[in-house]
């Protein structure tokens, strides 16, 4: 069973699924679904269509260069079946997949860190531009915070007074029981 890649969006095409288009020069194009086939017929460039892998790679959203991609290339050289070799090949494929997923996670984390920095700078610029809108809200917020803190202090003071009264009454009662 050979799982091929869609010519347009680079998603996997499983046997019995999708469309195969053969051009007059006998070049074969495999499409995973009619959506990809229609876009190909409309002569759209996959690098400019936002939902394709090619778009994501050209925009730097996915890894474009990595040594693990070498293992995905098609090899048309026939190999004599050897059970031991096939077992080692499957283990190697799993290991390569683990490495690839870890690298993709690291790439995504680095990309998100950069995006977070950019987002913060954009937010600061936006605040500086519209500071006159935010100033009254900030003043109200400070006033509200002061009232909340004052009320909390009053509650704490009231609790301390109640505890102090209970403790003094408790000691006097305890003293009477001992006599």
PDB file of C-alpha atoms in Angstrom:
ATOM      1  CA  UNK A   1       0.000   0.000   0.000  1.00  0.00           C
ATOM      2  CA  UNK A   2       1.486   3.303  -1.080  1.00  0.00           C
ATOM      3  CA  UNK A   3       0.267   6.521   0.494  1.00  0.00           C
ATOM      4  CA  UNK A   4       0.951   9.354  -1.942  1.00  0.00           C
ATOM      5  CA  UNK A   5       0.881  13.102  -1.370  1.00  0.00           C
ATOM      6  CA  UNK A   6      -1.669  15.454  -2.869  1.00  0.00           C
ATOM      7  CA  UNK A   7      -0.046  17.606  -5.538  1.00  0.00           C
ATOM      8  CA  UNK A   8      -1.910  20.728  -4.387  1.00  0.00           C
ATOM      9  CA  UNK A   9      -2.178  20.640  -0.588  1.00  0.00           C
ATOM     10  CA  UNK A  10       0.441  17.963   0.289  1.00  0.00           C
ATOM     11  CA  UNK A  11      -1.951  15.948   2.468  1.00  0.00           C
ATOM     12  CA  UNK A  12      -1.837  12.139   2.234  1.00  0.00           C
ATOM     13  CA  UNK A  13      -3.805  10.380  -0.537  1.00  0.00           C
ATOM     14  CA  UNK A  14      -4.753   6.859   0.510  1.00  0.00           C
ATOM     15  CA  UNK A  15      -5.431   4.123  -2.052  1.00  0.00           C
ATOM     16  CA  UNK A  16      -8.943   4.352  -3.467  1.00  0.00           C
ATOM     17  CA  UNK A  17      -9.357   7.989  -2.476  1.00  0.00           C
ATOM     18  CA  UNK A  18      -9.001  11.190  -4.443  1.00  0.00           C
ATOM     19  CA  UNK A  19      -8.452  11.880  -8.123  1.00  0.00           C
ATOM     20  CA  UNK A  20      -5.528  11.173 -10.428  1.00  0.00           C
ATOM     21  CA  UNK A  21      -5.091  13.535 -13.361  1.00  0.00           C
ATOM     22  CA  UNK A  22      -2.768  12.500 -16.187  1.00  0.00           C
ATOM     23  CA  UNK A  23      -1.585  15.291 -18.452  1.00  0.00           C
ATOM     24  CA  UNK A  24      -0.826  14.856 -22.184  1.00  0.00           C
ATOM     25  CA  UNK A  25       2.887  14.607 -21.443  1.00  0.00           C
ATOM     26  CA  UNK A  26       2.009  11.654 -19.146  1.00  0.00           C
ATOM     27  CA  UNK A  27       2.814  13.519 -15.922  1.00  0.00           C
ATOM     28  CA  UNK A  28       0.546  12.319 -13.139  1.00  0.00           C
ATOM     29  CA  UNK A  29      -1.031  14.603 -10.550  1.00  0.00           C
ATOM     30  CA  UNK A  30      -2.670  13.095  -7.482  1.00  0.00           C
ATOM     31  CA  UNK A  31      -5.336  15.069  -5.584  1.00  0.00           C
ATOM     32  CA  UNK A  32      -6.778  14.132  -2.207  1.00  0.00           C
ATOM     33  CA  UNK A  33     -10.217  15.664  -2.873  1.00  0.00           C
ATOM     34  CA  UNK A  34     -12.164  17.599  -5.472  1.00  0.00           C
ATOM     35  CA  UNK A  35     -11.345  20.890  -3.735  1.00  0.00           C
ATOM     36  CA  UNK A  36      -7.663  20.454  -4.613  1.00  0.00           C
ATOM     37  CA  UNK A  37      -8.502  19.305  -8.150  1.00  0.00           C
ATOM     38  CA  UNK A  38     -10.731  22.360  -8.771  1.00  0.00           C
ATOM     39  CA  UNK A  39      -8.045  24.743  -7.505  1.00  0.00           C
ATOM     40  CA  UNK A  40      -5.471  23.046  -9.734  1.00  0.00           C
ATOM     41  CA  UNK A  41      -7.802  23.402 -12.748  1.00  0.00           C
ATOM     42  CA  UNK A  42      -8.240  27.096 -11.919  1.00  0.00           C
ATOM     43  CA  UNK A  43      -4.437  27.385 -12.093  1.00  0.00           C
ATOM     44  CA  UNK A  44      -4.124  28.626  -8.532  1.00  0.00           C
ATOM     45  CA  UNK A  45      -0.713  28.667  -6.942  1.00  0.00           C
ATOM     46  CA  UNK A  46      -0.609  26.436  -3.810  1.00  0.00           C
ATOM     47  CA  UNK A  47       1.884  28.845  -2.211  1.00  0.00           C
ATOM     48  CA  UNK A  48      -0.768  31.597  -2.295  1.00  0.00           C
ATOM     49  CA  UNK A  49      -3.710  29.532  -1.007  1.00  0.00           C
ATOM     50  CA  UNK A  50      -3.808  29.824   2.791  1.00  0.00           C
ATOM     51  CA  UNK A  51      -4.858  26.266   3.712  1.00  0.00           C
ATOM     52  CA  UNK A  52      -2.057  24.411   1.888  1.00  0.00           C
ATOM     53  CA  UNK A  53       1.220  23.109   3.294  1.00  0.00           C
ATOM     54  CA  UNK A  54       3.142  25.084   0.669  1.00  0.00           C
ATOM     55  CA  UNK A  55       1.598  28.334   1.952  1.00  0.00           C
ATOM     56  CA  UNK A  56       2.477  27.487   5.553  1.00  0.00           C
ATOM     57  CA  UNK A  57       6.066  26.665   4.614  1.00  0.00           C
ATOM     58  CA  UNK A  58       6.590  29.809   2.524  1.00  0.00           C
ATOM     59  CA  UNK A  59       5.180  31.987   5.333  1.00  0.00           C
ATOM     60  CA  UNK A  60       7.442  30.341   7.934  1.00  0.00           C
ATOM     61  CA  UNK A  61       4.611  28.711   9.870  1.00  0.00           C
ATOM     62  CA  UNK A  62       6.016  25.197   9.401  1.00  0.00           C
ATOM     63  CA  UNK A  63       9.526  23.856   9.110  1.00  0.00           C
ATOM     64  CA  UNK A  64      10.802  24.157   5.551  1.00  0.00           C
ATOM     65  CA  UNK A  65      14.301  22.728   5.955  1.00  0.00           C
ATOM     66  CA  UNK A  66      15.071  19.721   8.135  1.00  0.00           C
ATOM     67  CA  UNK A  67      17.107  16.545   7.749  1.00  0.00           C
ATOM     68  CA  UNK A  68      14.086  14.382   8.642  1.00  0.00           C
ATOM     69  CA  UNK A  69      12.454  15.352   5.333  1.00  0.00           C
ATOM     70  CA  UNK A  70      15.082  13.263   3.503  1.00  0.00           C
ATOM     71  CA  UNK A  71      13.496  10.093   4.887  1.00  0.00           C
ATOM     72  CA  UNK A  72      10.116  10.926   3.322  1.00  0.00           C
ATOM     73  CA  UNK A  73      11.452  11.000  -0.234  1.00  0.00           C
ATOM     74  CA  UNK A  74      10.260   8.326  -2.608  1.00  0.00           C
ATOM     75  CA  UNK A  75      12.749   5.667  -3.610  1.00  0.00           C
ATOM     76  CA  UNK A  76      12.000   3.573  -6.671  1.00  0.00           C
ATOM     77  CA  UNK A  77      14.841   1.091  -6.219  1.00  0.00           C
ATOM     78  CA  UNK A  78      13.485  -2.425  -5.563  1.00  0.00           C
ATOM     79  CA  UNK A  79      14.809  -4.123  -2.423  1.00  0.00           C
ATOM     80  CA  UNK A  80      14.733  -7.848  -1.787  1.00  0.00           C
ATOM     81  CA  UNK A  81      12.460  -8.663   1.171  1.00  0.00           C
ATOM     82  CA  UNK A  82      14.298  -9.403   4.388  1.00  0.00           C
ATOM     83  CA  UNK A  83      12.327  -9.761   7.613  1.00  0.00           C
ATOM     84  CA  UNK A  84      15.163  -8.445   9.782  1.00  0.00           C
ATOM     85  CA  UNK A  85      15.682  -5.437   7.482  1.00  0.00           C
ATOM     86  CA  UNK A  86      11.947  -4.627   7.500  1.00  0.00           C
ATOM     87  CA  UNK A  87      11.857  -4.730  11.319  1.00  0.00           C
ATOM     88  CA  UNK A  88      14.821  -2.365  11.535  1.00  0.00           C
ATOM     89  CA  UNK A  89      13.238  -0.099   8.920  1.00  0.00           C
ATOM     90  CA  UNK A  90       9.992   0.169  10.901  1.00  0.00           C
ATOM     91  CA  UNK A  91      11.903   0.976  14.104  1.00  0.00           C
ATOM     92  CA  UNK A  92      13.936   3.603  12.248  1.00  0.00           C
ATOM     93  CA  UNK A  93      10.746   5.143  10.817  1.00  0.00           C
ATOM     94  CA  UNK A  94       9.253   5.413  14.303  1.00  0.00           C
ATOM     95  CA  UNK A  95      12.421   7.016  15.647  1.00  0.00           C
ATOM     96  CA  UNK A  96      12.522   9.516  12.773  1.00  0.00           C
ATOM     97  CA  UNK A  97       8.865  10.381  13.455  1.00  0.00           C
ATOM     98  CA  UNK A  98       9.638  11.034  17.139  1.00  0.00           C
ATOM     99  CA  UNK A  99      12.560  13.291  16.245  1.00  0.00           C
ATOM    100  CA  UNK A 100      10.486  15.142  13.667  1.00  0.00           C
ATOM    101  CA  UNK A 101       7.608  15.746  16.098  1.00  0.00           C
ATOM    102  CA  UNK A 102       9.995  17.051  18.792  1.00  0.00           C
ATOM    103  CA  UNK A 103      11.618  19.431  16.312  1.00  0.00           C
ATOM    104  CA  UNK A 104       8.219  20.655  15.114  1.00  0.00           C
ATOM    105  CA  UNK A 105       7.149  21.322  18.718  1.00  0.00           C
ATOM    106  CA  UNK A 106      10.381  23.241  19.369  1.00  0.00           C
ATOM    107  CA  UNK A 107       9.922  25.221  16.139  1.00  0.00           C
ATOM    108  CA  UNK A 108       6.333  26.077  17.121  1.00  0.00           C
ATOM    109  CA  UNK A 109       7.359  27.130  20.636  1.00  0.00           C
ATOM    110  CA  UNK A 110      10.085  29.432  19.261  1.00  0.00           C
ATOM    111  CA  UNK A 111       7.628  30.899  16.750  1.00  0.00           C
ATOM    112  CA  UNK A 112       5.086  31.566  19.493  1.00  0.00           C
ATOM    113  CA  UNK A 113       7.737  33.250  21.689  1.00  0.00           C
ATOM    114  CA  UNK A 114       8.577  35.614  18.849  1.00  0.00           C
ATOM    115  CA  UNK A 115       4.883  36.232  18.223  1.00  0.00           C
ATOM    116  CA  UNK A 116       4.334  36.989  21.922  1.00  0.00           C
ATOM    117  CA  UNK A 117       7.051  39.667  21.832  1.00  0.00           C
ATOM    118  CA  UNK A 118       5.579  41.204  18.693  1.00  0.00           C
ATOM    119  CA  UNK A 119       2.094  41.157  20.219  1.00  0.00           C
ATOM    120  CA  UNK A 120       3.343  42.963  23.347  1.00  0.00           C
ATOM    121  CA  UNK A 121       5.022  45.697  21.313  1.00  0.00           C
ATOM    122  CA  UNK A 122       1.875  46.131  19.204  1.00  0.00           C
ATOM    123  CA  UNK A 123      -0.238  46.388  22.368  1.00  0.00           C
ATOM    124  CA  UNK A 124       2.107  49.033  23.801  1.00  0.00           C
ATOM    125  CA  UNK A 125       1.950  51.058  20.586  1.00  0.00           C
ATOM    126  CA  UNK A 126      -1.853  50.825  20.597  1.00  0.00           C
ATOM    127  CA  UNK A 127      -2.013  51.989  24.220  1.00  0.00           C
ATOM    128  CA  UNK A 128       0.291  54.917  23.503  1.00  0.00           C
ATOM    129  CA  UNK A 129      -1.866  55.957  20.541  1.00  0.00           C
ATOM    130  CA  UNK A 130      -5.129  55.880  22.477  1.00  0.00           C
ATOM    131  CA  UNK A 131      -3.988  56.822  25.983  1.00  0.00           C
ATOM    132  CA  UNK A 132      -6.656  59.561  26.270  1.00  0.00           C
ATOM    133  CA  UNK A 133      -9.349  56.868  26.034  1.00  0.00           C
ATOM    134  CA  UNK A 134      -7.733  54.698  28.688  1.00  0.00           C
ATOM    135  CA  UNK A 135      -6.855  57.415  31.222  1.00  0.00           C
ATOM    136  CA  UNK A 136     -10.383  57.774  32.729  1.00  0.00           C
ATOM    137  CA  UNK A 137     -10.761  53.992  32.958  1.00  0.00           C
ATOM    138  CA  UNK A 138      -7.424  53.686  34.752  1.00  0.00           C
ATOM    139  CA  UNK A 139      -8.379  56.468  37.171  1.00  0.00           C
ATOM    140  CA  UNK A 140     -11.664  54.699  37.960  1.00  0.00           C
ATOM    141  CA  UNK A 141      -9.819  51.428  38.385  1.00  0.00           C
ATOM    142  CA  UNK A 142      -7.441  52.979  40.909  1.00  0.00           C
ATOM    143  CA  UNK A 143     -10.388  54.476  42.805  1.00  0.00           C
ATOM    144  CA  UNK A 144     -12.179  51.122  42.861  1.00  0.00           C
ATOM    145  CA  UNK A 145      -9.013  49.380  44.039  1.00  0.00           C
ATOM    146  CA  UNK A 146      -8.648  51.914  46.880  1.00  0.00           C
ATOM    147  CA  UNK A 147     -12.225  51.341  48.026  1.00  0.00           C
ATOM    148  CA  UNK A 148     -11.818  47.557  47.866  1.00  0.00           C
ATOM    149  CA  UNK A 149      -8.603  47.707  49.895  1.00  0.00           C
ATOM    150  CA  UNK A 150     -10.192  50.053  52.459  1.00  0.00           C
ATOM    151  CA  UNK A 151     -13.200  47.750  52.876  1.00  0.00           C
ATOM    152  CA  UNK A 152     -10.929  44.739  53.265  1.00  0.00           C
ATOM    153  CA  UNK A 153      -8.932  46.548  55.969  1.00  0.00           C
ATOM    154  CA  UNK A 154     -12.155  47.447  57.793  1.00  0.00           C
ATOM    155  CA  UNK A 155     -13.313  43.805  57.680  1.00  0.00           C
ATOM    156  CA  UNK A 156      -9.953  42.613  59.023  1.00  0.00           C
ATOM    157  CA  UNK A 157     -10.059  45.172  61.827  1.00  0.00           C
ATOM    158  CA  UNK A 158     -13.618  44.114  62.722  1.00  0.00           C
ATOM    159  CA  UNK A 159     -12.585  40.441  62.813  1.00  0.00           C
ATOM    160  CA  UNK A 160      -9.620  41.251  65.046  1.00  0.00           C
ATOM    161  CA  UNK A 161     -11.918  43.119  67.464  1.00  0.00           C
ATOM    162  CA  UNK A 162     -14.353  40.181  67.558  1.00  0.00           C
ATOM    163  CA  UNK A 163     -11.548  37.693  68.134  1.00  0.00           C
ATOM    164  CA  UNK A 164     -10.089  39.880  70.861  1.00  0.00           C
ATOM    165  CA  UNK A 165     -13.456  39.996  72.648  1.00  0.00           C
ATOM    166  CA  UNK A 166     -13.950  36.230  72.297  1.00  0.00           C
ATOM    167  CA  UNK A 167     -10.473  35.525  73.590  1.00  0.00           C
ATOM    168  CA  UNK A 168     -10.939  37.755  76.654  1.00  0.00           C
ATOM    169  CA  UNK A 169     -14.371  36.266  77.399  1.00  0.00           C
ATOM    170  CA  UNK A 170     -13.036  32.767  76.789  1.00  0.00           C
ATOM    171  CA  UNK A 171     -10.194  33.307  79.276  1.00  0.00           C
ATOM    172  CA  UNK A 172     -12.551  34.564  81.953  1.00  0.00           C
ATOM    173  CA  UNK A 173     -14.873  31.587  81.442  1.00  0.00           C
ATOM    174  CA  UNK A 174     -11.932  29.215  81.471  1.00  0.00           C
ATOM    175  CA  UNK A 175     -10.697  30.778  84.679  1.00  0.00           C
ATOM    176  CA  UNK A 176     -14.058  30.208  86.369  1.00  0.00           C
ATOM    177  CA  UNK A 177     -14.118  26.523  85.400  1.00  0.00           C
ATOM    178  CA  UNK A 178     -10.704  25.895  86.962  1.00  0.00           C
ATOM    179  CA  UNK A 179     -11.720  27.384  90.353  1.00  0.00           C
TER     180      UNK A 179
END
